[in-house]
Short mmCIF file of C-alpha atoms in Angstrom, two decimals:
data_model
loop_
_atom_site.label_atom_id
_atom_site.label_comp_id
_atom_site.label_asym_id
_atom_site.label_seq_id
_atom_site.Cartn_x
_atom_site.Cartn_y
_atom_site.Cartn_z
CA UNK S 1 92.49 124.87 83.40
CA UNK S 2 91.82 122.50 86.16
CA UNK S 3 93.53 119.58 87.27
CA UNK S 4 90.34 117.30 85.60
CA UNK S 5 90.26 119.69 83.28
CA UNK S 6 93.97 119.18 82.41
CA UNK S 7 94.59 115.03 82.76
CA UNK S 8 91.66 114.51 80.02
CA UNK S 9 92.58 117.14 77.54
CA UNK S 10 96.75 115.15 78.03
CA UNK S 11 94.71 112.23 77.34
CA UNK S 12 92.70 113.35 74.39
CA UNK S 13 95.71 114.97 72.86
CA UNK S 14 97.74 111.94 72.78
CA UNK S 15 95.15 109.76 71.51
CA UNK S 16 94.68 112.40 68.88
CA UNK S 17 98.56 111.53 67.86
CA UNK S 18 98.05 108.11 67.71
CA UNK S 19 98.63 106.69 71.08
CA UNK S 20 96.30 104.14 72.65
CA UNK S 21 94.73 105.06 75.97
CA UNK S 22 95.80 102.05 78.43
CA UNK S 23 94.35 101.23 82.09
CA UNK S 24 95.98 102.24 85.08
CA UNK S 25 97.98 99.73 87.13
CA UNK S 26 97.28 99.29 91.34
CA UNK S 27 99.11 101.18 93.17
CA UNK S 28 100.38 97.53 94.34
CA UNK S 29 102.29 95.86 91.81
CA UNK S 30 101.80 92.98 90.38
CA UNK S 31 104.30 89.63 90.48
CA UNK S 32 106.70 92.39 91.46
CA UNK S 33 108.35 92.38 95.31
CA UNK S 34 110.75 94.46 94.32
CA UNK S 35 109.05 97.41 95.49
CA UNK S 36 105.85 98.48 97.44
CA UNK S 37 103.84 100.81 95.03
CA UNK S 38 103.61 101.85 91.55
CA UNK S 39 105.82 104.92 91.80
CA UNK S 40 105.78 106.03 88.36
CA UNK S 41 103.94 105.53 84.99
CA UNK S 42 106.57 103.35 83.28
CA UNK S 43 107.18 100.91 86.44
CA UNK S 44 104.05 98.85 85.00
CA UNK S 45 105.53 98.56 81.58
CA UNK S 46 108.86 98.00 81.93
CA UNK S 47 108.67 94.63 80.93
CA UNK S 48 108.06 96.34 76.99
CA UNK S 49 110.37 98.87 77.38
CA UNK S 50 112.94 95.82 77.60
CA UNK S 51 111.47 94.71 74.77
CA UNK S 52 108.20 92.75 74.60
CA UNK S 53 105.62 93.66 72.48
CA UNK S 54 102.67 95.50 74.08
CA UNK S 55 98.89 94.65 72.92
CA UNK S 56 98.10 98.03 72.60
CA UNK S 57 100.55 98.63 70.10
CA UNK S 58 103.99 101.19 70.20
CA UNK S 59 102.71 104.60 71.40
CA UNK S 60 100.64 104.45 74.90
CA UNK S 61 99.02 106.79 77.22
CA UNK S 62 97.48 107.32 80.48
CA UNK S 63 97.38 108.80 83.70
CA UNK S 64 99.03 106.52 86.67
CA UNK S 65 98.20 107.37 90.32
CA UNK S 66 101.39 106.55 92.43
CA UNK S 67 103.23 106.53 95.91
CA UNK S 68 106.12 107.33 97.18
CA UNK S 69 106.53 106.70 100.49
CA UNK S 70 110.68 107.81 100.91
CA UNK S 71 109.03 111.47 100.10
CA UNK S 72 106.61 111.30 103.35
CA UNK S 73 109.26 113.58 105.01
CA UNK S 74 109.12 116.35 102.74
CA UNK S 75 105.80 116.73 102.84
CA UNK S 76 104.48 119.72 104.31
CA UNK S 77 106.34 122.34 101.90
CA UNK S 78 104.82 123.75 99.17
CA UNK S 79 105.47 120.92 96.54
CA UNK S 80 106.02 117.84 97.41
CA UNK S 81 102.90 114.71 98.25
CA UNK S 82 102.86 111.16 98.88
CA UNK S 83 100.50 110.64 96.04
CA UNK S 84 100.36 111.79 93.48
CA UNK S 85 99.33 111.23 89.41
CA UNK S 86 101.77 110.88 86.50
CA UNK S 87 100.11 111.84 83.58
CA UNK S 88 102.47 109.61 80.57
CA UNK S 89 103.36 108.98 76.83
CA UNK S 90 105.11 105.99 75.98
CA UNK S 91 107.18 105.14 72.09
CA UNK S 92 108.27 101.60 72.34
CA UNK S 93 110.75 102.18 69.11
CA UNK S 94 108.76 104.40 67.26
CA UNK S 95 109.14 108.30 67.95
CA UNK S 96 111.80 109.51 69.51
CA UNK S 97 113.11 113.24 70.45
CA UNK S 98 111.86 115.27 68.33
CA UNK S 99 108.59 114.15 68.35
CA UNK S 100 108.38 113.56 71.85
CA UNK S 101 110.01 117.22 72.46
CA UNK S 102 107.46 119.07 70.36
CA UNK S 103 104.84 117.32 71.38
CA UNK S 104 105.12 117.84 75.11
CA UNK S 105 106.39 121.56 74.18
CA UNK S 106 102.92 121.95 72.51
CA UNK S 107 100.71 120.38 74.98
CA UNK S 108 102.08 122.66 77.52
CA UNK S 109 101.46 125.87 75.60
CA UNK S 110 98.67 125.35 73.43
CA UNK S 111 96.63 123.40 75.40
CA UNK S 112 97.50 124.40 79.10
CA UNK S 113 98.17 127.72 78.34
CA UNK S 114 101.98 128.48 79.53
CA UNK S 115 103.80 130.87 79.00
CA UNK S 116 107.20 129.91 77.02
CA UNK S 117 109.14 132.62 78.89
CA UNK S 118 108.65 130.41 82.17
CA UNK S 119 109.69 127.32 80.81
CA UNK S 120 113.47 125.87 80.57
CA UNK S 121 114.65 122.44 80.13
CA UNK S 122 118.08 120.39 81.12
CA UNK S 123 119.56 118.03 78.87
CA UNK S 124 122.41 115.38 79.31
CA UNK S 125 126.13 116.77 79.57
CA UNK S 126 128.00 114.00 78.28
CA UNK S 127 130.10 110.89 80.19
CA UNK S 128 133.61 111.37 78.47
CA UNK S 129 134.88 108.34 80.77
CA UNK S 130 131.92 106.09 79.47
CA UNK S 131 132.15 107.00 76.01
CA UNK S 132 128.71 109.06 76.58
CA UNK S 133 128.60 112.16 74.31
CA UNK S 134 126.82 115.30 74.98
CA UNK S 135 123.20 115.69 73.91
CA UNK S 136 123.43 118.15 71.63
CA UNK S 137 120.82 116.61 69.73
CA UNK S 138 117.79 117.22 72.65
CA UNK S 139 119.42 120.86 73.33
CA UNK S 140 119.15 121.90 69.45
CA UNK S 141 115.72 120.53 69.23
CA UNK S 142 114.75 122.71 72.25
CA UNK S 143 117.51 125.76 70.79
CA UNK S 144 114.47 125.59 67.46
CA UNK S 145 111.26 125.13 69.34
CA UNK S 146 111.78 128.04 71.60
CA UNK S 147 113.48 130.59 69.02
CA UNK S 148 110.09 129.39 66.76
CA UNK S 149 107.51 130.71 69.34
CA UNK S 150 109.58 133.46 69.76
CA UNK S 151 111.90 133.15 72.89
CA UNK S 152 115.71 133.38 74.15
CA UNK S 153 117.19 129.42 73.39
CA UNK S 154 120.68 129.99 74.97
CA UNK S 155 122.56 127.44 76.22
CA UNK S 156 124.47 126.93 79.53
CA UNK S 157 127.21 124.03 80.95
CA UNK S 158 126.55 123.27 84.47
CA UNK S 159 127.97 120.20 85.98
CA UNK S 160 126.49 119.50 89.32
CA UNK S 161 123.66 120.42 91.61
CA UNK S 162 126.47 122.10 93.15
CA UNK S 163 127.92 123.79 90.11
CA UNK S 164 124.38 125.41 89.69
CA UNK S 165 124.29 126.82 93.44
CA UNK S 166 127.59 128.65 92.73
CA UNK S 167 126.59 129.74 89.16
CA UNK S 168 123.32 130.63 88.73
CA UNK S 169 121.16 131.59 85.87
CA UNK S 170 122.30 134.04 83.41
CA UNK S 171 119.87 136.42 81.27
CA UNK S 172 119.04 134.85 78.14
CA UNK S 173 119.38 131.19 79.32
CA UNK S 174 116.65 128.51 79.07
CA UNK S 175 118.59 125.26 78.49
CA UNK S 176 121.08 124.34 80.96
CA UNK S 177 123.38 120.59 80.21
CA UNK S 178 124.02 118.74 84.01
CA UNK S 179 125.67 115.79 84.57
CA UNK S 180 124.39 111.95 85.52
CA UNK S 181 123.73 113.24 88.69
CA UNK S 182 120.35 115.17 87.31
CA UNK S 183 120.25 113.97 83.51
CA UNK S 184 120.95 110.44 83.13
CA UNK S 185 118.24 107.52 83.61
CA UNK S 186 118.70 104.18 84.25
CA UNK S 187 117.02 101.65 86.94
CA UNK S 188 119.82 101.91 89.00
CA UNK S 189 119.39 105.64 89.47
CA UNK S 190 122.83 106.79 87.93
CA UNK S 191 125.19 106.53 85.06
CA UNK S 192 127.33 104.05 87.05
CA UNK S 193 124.91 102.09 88.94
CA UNK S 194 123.22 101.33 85.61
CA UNK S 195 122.16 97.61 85.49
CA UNK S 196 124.21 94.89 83.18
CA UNK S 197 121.93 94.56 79.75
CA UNK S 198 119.66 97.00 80.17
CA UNK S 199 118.19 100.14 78.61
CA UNK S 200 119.26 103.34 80.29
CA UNK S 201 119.78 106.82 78.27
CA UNK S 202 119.91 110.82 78.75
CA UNK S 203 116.59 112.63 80.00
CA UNK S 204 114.96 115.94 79.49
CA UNK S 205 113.68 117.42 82.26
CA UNK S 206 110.93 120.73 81.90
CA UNK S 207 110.47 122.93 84.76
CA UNK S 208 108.34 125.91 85.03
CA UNK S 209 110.10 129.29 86.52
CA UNK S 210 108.24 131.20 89.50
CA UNK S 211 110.43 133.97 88.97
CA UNK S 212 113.55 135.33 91.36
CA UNK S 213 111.71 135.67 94.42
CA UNK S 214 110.75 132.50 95.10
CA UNK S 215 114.55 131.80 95.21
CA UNK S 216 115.45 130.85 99.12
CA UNK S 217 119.02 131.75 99.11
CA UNK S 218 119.89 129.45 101.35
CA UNK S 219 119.80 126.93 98.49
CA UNK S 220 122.42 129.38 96.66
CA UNK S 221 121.63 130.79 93.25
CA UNK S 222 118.83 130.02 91.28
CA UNK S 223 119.16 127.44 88.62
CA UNK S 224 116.29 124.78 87.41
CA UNK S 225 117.90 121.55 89.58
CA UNK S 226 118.17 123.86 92.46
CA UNK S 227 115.96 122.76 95.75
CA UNK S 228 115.59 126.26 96.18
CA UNK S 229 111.74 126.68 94.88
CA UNK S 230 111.94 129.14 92.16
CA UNK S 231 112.13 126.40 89.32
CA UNK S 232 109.29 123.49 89.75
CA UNK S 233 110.19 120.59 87.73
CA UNK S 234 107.17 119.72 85.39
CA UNK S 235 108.22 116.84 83.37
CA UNK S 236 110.85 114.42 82.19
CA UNK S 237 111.64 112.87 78.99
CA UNK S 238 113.46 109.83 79.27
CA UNK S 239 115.23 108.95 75.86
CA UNK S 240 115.98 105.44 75.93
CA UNK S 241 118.97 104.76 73.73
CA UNK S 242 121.87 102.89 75.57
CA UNK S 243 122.36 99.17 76.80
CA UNK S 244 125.05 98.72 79.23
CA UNK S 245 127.36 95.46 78.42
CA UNK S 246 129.02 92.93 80.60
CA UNK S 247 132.30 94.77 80.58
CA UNK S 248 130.34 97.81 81.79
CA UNK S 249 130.83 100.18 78.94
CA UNK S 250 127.64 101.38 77.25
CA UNK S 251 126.43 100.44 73.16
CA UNK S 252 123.66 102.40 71.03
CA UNK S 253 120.14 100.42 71.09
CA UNK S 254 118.69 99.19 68.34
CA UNK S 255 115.00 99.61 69.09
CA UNK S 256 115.36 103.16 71.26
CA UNK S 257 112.33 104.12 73.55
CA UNK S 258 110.73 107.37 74.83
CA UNK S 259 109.34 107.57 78.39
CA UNK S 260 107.87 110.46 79.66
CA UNK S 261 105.99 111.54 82.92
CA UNK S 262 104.79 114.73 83.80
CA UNK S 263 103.53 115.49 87.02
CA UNK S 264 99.37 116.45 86.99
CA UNK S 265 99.35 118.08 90.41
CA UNK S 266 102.55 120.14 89.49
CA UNK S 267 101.51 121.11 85.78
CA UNK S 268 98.16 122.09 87.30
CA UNK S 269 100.33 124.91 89.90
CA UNK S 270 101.75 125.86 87.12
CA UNK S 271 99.13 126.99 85.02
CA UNK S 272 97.47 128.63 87.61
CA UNK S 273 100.77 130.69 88.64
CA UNK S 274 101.08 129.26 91.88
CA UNK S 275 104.21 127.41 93.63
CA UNK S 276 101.63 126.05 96.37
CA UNK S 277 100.34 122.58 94.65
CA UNK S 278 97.86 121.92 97.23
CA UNK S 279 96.08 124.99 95.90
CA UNK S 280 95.01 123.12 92.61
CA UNK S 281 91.27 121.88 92.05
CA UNK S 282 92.29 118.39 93.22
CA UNK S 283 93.53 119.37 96.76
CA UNK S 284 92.30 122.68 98.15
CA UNK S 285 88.64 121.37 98.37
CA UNK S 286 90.78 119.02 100.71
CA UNK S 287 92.17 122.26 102.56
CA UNK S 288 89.01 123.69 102.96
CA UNK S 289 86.62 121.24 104.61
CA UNK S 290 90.11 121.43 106.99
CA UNK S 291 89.04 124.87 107.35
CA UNK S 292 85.46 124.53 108.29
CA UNK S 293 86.04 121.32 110.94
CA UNK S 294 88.46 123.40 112.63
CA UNK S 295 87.79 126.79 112.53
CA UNK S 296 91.63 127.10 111.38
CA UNK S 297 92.95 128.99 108.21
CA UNK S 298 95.42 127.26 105.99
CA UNK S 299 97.60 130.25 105.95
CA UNK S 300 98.40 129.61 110.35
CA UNK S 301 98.28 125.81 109.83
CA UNK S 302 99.93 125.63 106.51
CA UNK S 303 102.10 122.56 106.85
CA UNK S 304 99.60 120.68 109.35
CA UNK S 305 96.58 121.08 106.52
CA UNK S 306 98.92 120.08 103.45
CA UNK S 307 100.36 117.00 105.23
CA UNK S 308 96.42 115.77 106.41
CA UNK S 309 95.24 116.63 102.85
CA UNK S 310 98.12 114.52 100.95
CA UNK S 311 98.14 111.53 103.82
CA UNK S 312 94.46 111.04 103.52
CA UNK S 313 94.26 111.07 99.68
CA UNK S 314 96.91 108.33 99.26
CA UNK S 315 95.51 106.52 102.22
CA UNK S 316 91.95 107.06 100.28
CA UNK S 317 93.44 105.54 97.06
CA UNK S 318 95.43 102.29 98.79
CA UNK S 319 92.20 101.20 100.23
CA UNK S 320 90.57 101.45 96.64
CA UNK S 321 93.37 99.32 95.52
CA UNK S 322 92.96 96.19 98.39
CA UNK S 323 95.67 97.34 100.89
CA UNK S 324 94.60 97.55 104.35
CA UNK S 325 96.72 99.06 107.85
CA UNK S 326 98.83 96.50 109.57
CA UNK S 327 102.66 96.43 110.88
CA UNK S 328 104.36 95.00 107.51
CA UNK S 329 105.03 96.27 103.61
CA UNK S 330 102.15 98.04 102.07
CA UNK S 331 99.62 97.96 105.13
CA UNK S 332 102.76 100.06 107.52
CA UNK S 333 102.89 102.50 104.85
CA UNK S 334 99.39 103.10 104.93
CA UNK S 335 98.46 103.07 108.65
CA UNK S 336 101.99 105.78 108.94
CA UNK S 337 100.37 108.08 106.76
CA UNK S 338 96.81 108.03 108.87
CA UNK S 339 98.70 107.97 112.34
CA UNK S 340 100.25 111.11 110.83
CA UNK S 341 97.27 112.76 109.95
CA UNK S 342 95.43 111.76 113.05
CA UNK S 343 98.52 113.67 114.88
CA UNK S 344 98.34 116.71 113.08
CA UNK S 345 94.81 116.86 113.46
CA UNK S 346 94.91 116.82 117.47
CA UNK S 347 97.15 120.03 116.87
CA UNK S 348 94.33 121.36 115.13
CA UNK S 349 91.69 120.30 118.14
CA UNK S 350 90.10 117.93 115.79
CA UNK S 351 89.58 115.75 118.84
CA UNK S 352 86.48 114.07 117.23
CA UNK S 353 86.54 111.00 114.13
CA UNK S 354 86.88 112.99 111.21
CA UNK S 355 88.18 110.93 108.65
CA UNK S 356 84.50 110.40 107.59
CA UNK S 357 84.29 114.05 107.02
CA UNK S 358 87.18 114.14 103.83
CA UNK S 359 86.92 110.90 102.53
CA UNK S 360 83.59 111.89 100.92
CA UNK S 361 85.47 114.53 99.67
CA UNK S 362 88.21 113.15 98.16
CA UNK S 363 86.18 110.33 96.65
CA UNK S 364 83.76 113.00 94.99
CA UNK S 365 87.20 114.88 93.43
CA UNK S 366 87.88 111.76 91.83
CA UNK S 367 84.50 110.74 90.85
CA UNK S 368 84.33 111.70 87.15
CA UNK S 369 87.77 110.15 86.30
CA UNK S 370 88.36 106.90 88.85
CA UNK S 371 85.03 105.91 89.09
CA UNK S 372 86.25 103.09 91.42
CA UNK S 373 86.75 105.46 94.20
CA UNK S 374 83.06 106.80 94.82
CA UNK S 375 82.62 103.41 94.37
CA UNK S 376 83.78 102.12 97.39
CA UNK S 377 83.66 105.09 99.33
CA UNK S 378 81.88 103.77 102.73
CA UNK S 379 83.91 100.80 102.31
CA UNK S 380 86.68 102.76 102.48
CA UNK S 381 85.36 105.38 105.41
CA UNK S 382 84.65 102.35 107.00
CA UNK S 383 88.53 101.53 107.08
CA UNK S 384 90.04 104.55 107.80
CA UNK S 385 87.83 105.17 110.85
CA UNK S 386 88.29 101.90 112.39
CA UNK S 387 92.22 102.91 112.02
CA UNK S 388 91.27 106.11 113.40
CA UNK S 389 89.01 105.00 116.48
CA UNK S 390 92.23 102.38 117.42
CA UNK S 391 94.07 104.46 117.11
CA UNK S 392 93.31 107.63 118.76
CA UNK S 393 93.01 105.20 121.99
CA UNK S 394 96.69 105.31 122.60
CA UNK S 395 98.04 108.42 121.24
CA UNK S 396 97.04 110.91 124.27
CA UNK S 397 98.74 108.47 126.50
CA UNK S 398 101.80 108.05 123.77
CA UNK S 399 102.00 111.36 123.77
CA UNK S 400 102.09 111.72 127.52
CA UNK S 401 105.31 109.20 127.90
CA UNK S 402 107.21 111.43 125.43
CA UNK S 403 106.67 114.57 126.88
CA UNK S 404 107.68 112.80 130.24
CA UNK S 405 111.46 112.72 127.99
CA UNK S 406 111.95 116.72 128.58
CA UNK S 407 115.21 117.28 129.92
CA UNK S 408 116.66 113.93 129.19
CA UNK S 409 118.10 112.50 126.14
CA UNK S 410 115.73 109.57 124.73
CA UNK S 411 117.89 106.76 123.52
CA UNK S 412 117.18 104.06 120.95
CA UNK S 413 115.47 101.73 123.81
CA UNK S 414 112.85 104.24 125.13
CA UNK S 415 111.55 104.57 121.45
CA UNK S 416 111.08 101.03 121.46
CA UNK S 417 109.80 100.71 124.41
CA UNK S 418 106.84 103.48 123.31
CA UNK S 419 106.32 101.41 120.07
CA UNK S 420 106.46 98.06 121.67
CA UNK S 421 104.64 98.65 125.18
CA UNK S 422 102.12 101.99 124.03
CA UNK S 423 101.96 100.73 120.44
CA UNK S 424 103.45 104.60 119.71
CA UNK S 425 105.30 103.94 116.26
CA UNK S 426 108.68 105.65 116.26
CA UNK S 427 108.61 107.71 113.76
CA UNK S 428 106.19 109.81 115.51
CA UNK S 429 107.89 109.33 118.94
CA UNK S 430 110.80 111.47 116.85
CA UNK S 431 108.79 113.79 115.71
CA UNK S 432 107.18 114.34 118.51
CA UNK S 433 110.38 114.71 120.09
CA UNK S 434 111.61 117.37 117.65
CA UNK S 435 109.01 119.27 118.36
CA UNK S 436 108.96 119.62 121.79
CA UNK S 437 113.03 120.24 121.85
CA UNK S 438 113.66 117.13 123.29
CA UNK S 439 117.11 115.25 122.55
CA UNK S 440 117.53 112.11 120.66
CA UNK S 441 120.53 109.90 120.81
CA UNK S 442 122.02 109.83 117.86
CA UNK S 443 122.46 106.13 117.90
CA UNK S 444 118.54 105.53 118.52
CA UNK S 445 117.90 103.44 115.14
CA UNK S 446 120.58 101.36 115.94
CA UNK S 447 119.40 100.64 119.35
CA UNK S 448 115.90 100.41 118.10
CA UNK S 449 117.21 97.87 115.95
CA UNK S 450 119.34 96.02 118.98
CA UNK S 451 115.82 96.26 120.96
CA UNK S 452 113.97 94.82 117.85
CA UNK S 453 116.24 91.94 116.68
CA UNK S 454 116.43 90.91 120.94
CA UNK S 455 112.29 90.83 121.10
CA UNK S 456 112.28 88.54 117.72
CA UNK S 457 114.40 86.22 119.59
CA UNK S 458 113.09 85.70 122.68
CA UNK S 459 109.75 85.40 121.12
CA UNK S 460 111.20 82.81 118.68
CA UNK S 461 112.56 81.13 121.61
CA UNK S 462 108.96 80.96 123.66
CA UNK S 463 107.59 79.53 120.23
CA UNK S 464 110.32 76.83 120.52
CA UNK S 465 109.05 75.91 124.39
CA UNK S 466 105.59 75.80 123.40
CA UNK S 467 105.77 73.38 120.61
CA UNK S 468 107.82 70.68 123.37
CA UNK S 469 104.62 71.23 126.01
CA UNK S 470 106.50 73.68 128.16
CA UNK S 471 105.11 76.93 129.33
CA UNK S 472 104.42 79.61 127.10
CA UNK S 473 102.44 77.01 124.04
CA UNK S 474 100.14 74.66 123.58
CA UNK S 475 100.83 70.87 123.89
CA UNK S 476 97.32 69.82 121.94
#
């Protein structure tokens, strides 16, 4: 199955068990500064999952495009993407594991076609300390679903990330417990940085095995939370059944909650057998108009093509959604990712515009199932390119100044002075840097910062003259 192919047949399955289909939110939240984009499925509805009643009822679906901007650095391997789609299931206190378990377990085999031999799952190891037990419940309902198709269910203790590195996977193995650190959800992104009053609980995480040679060693032994590429993690079921209370300690919900995400792009590399998720149906046609404008194959330009492919979708999708390149929030974000691509591109020798070129793409990938995108495709080809055109006006000279660093050490005020004089931002002054071997103090943010906070004042100062009819502002 394709990646279209898959998100409506997720869809259609959950509607068929009752759950209603619900409109995606912007990637921009709404009312909520908390953070810069939708970054998940449930970040819209958390407002229900603390309790209000949803119009749509207690089991919802859909299919939520996000962004995560802290993952822009990893970009480039074989797995990881700015944007990207959560395909979700929501039971605001109606199902809850076992349901949610098979149902997921199902999906993946009967309708996408796995095969149960690559697929294991982590479960919660227990908090002694926090009264927390073990989630023996989860691991049993996994221990039946897999010995029912057929399959080894044994069970494994880890611990840690690092426990797993030592350890390893054992034959017979497919559900491994790990601690807070990999199994626990809350908002505050642990066990003990879970918020006063509210809902936080165990999770159970599905990842799809590429078998022992994908293993790089250098991430130790192969175990599913292990960064080292032979387990892709596929999906997580959050099982919402905790409250933490004013003294800290933790008490059983009364109304408990499922939330699960599972990652389209990812499921879609699974079920075609390959660890590379920019060769699915929604990305590669991406790759290969790369191909054709430069000449290039993806296999000598791997990272270059897969970081242009991902920046340019999400850039695609935030001008959809209203947000437009600037210097603050939402609009940095967006004009970083196209100053990246337009980067990488010169390494290709695409010297010439060509964010006209994939937009069309893109937009016609998305056609069938966001509607909104071919929709305002020349508005949005119309955006990118004027970023582009701007853009590629100071980045042979930026370029230029940096190389002019070789043999010296750049500190924090040269990379503001390429940002605030050349209008270079610094993030690619560093990478730039890196890759030409060039040494960067390693006290350069703070300096940036120094540099930064100095310019803000003396420009808060000339505003100050101004307004009194001195030079540097208007007296009318």
């Amino acid at each position: 199955m394709d990646a279209h192919e898959i998100r409506n047949a997720y869809l259609d399955f959950l509607e068929r068990n009752g759950h209603a289909l619900i409109t995606r939110a912007p990637l921009v939240p709404r009312g909520d500064t908390s953070t810069l984009f939708n970054g998940s499925g449930m970040q819209a509805l958390l407002p229900y999952l603390l309790g209000e009643d949803h119009p749509d009822g207690r089991r919802l679906t859909d299919s939520q495009p996000c962004v995560r901007a802290q993952d822009i650095e990893d970009v480039g391997d074989n797995r990881h993407t700015t944007f990207f789609e959560m395909l979700g299931n929501w039971s605001l206190g109606d199902y809850f594991k076992e349901t949610q378990i098979r149902q997921f377990f199902t999906f993946l085999l009967d309708i996408v076609g796995l095969d149960p031999e690559r697929i294991s799952v982590t479960c919660f190891i227990g908090d002694p300390a926090n009264g927390i037990p073990r989630d023996d419940e989860a691991a049993s309902i996994w221990a039946s679903v897999f010995a029912e198709r057929g399959v080894s269910n044994g069970i494994a203790e880890i611990g840690s990330q690092a426990d797993g590195d030592a350890r390893g996977v054992r034959p017979g193995e497919r559900i491994f417990f790990y601690d807070g650190g990999e199994n626990w959800w809350s908002r505050g992104g642990s066990l003990e940085g879970t918020p006063i009053g509210d809902p936080c609980g165990p999770d159970s995480e599905v990842f799809y095995d590429f078998g022992p040679e994908y293993q790089d060693p250098s991430f130790g032994l192969a175990h599913p939370a292990s960064d080292g590429g032979r387990f892709m993690e596929i999906g997580n079921q959050v099982f919402m059944q905790y409250r933490r209370r004013e003294d800290g300690s933790f008490e059983e919900l009364a109304r408990r909650n499922v939330d699960f995400g599972g990652g389209l792009e990812r499921i879609a590399a699974a079920s075609i057998d390959s660890d590379d998720v920019f060769r699915i149906s929604l990305l590669w046609p991406i790759v290969e108009r790369l191909q054709e404008l430069t000449g290039k194959r993806y296999e000598d330009e791997t990272a270059a093509m897969r970081i242009i492919a991902d920046h340019l979708r999400g850039a695609t999708f935030l001008a959809v959604d209203g947000v437009r390149p600037s210097n603050k929030e939402q609009g940095y974000v967006m004009r970083r990712l196209l100053r990246r691509a337009i980067r990488l591109a010169l390494s290709l020798d695409l010297h010439e515009n060509f964010f006209g070129e994939i937009v069309p793409v893109i937009a016609g990938l998305y056609a069938d199932d966001y509607p909104e995108v071919a929709a305002a495709r020349d508005e949005v080809v119309a955006v990118l390119v004027k970023e582009e055109q701007s853009f590629r006006r100071t980045l042979g000279a930026g370029l230029q100044m940096v190389q002019g660093y070789a043999g010296r050490v750049m500190t924090g005020h040269d990379v503001f002075r390429l940002s605030d004089t050349n209008g270079f931002p610094k993030e690619l002054t560093i990478e730039e840097a890196g890759r030409l071997g060039i040494e960067v103090a390693s006290d350069w943010e703070a300096e940036f910062a120094a540099a930064l906070a100095e310019q803000r004042a003396r420009s808060r100062g000339a505003t100050h003259l101004g307004a009194a009819g001195l030079p540097g502002g208007d007296t009318a």
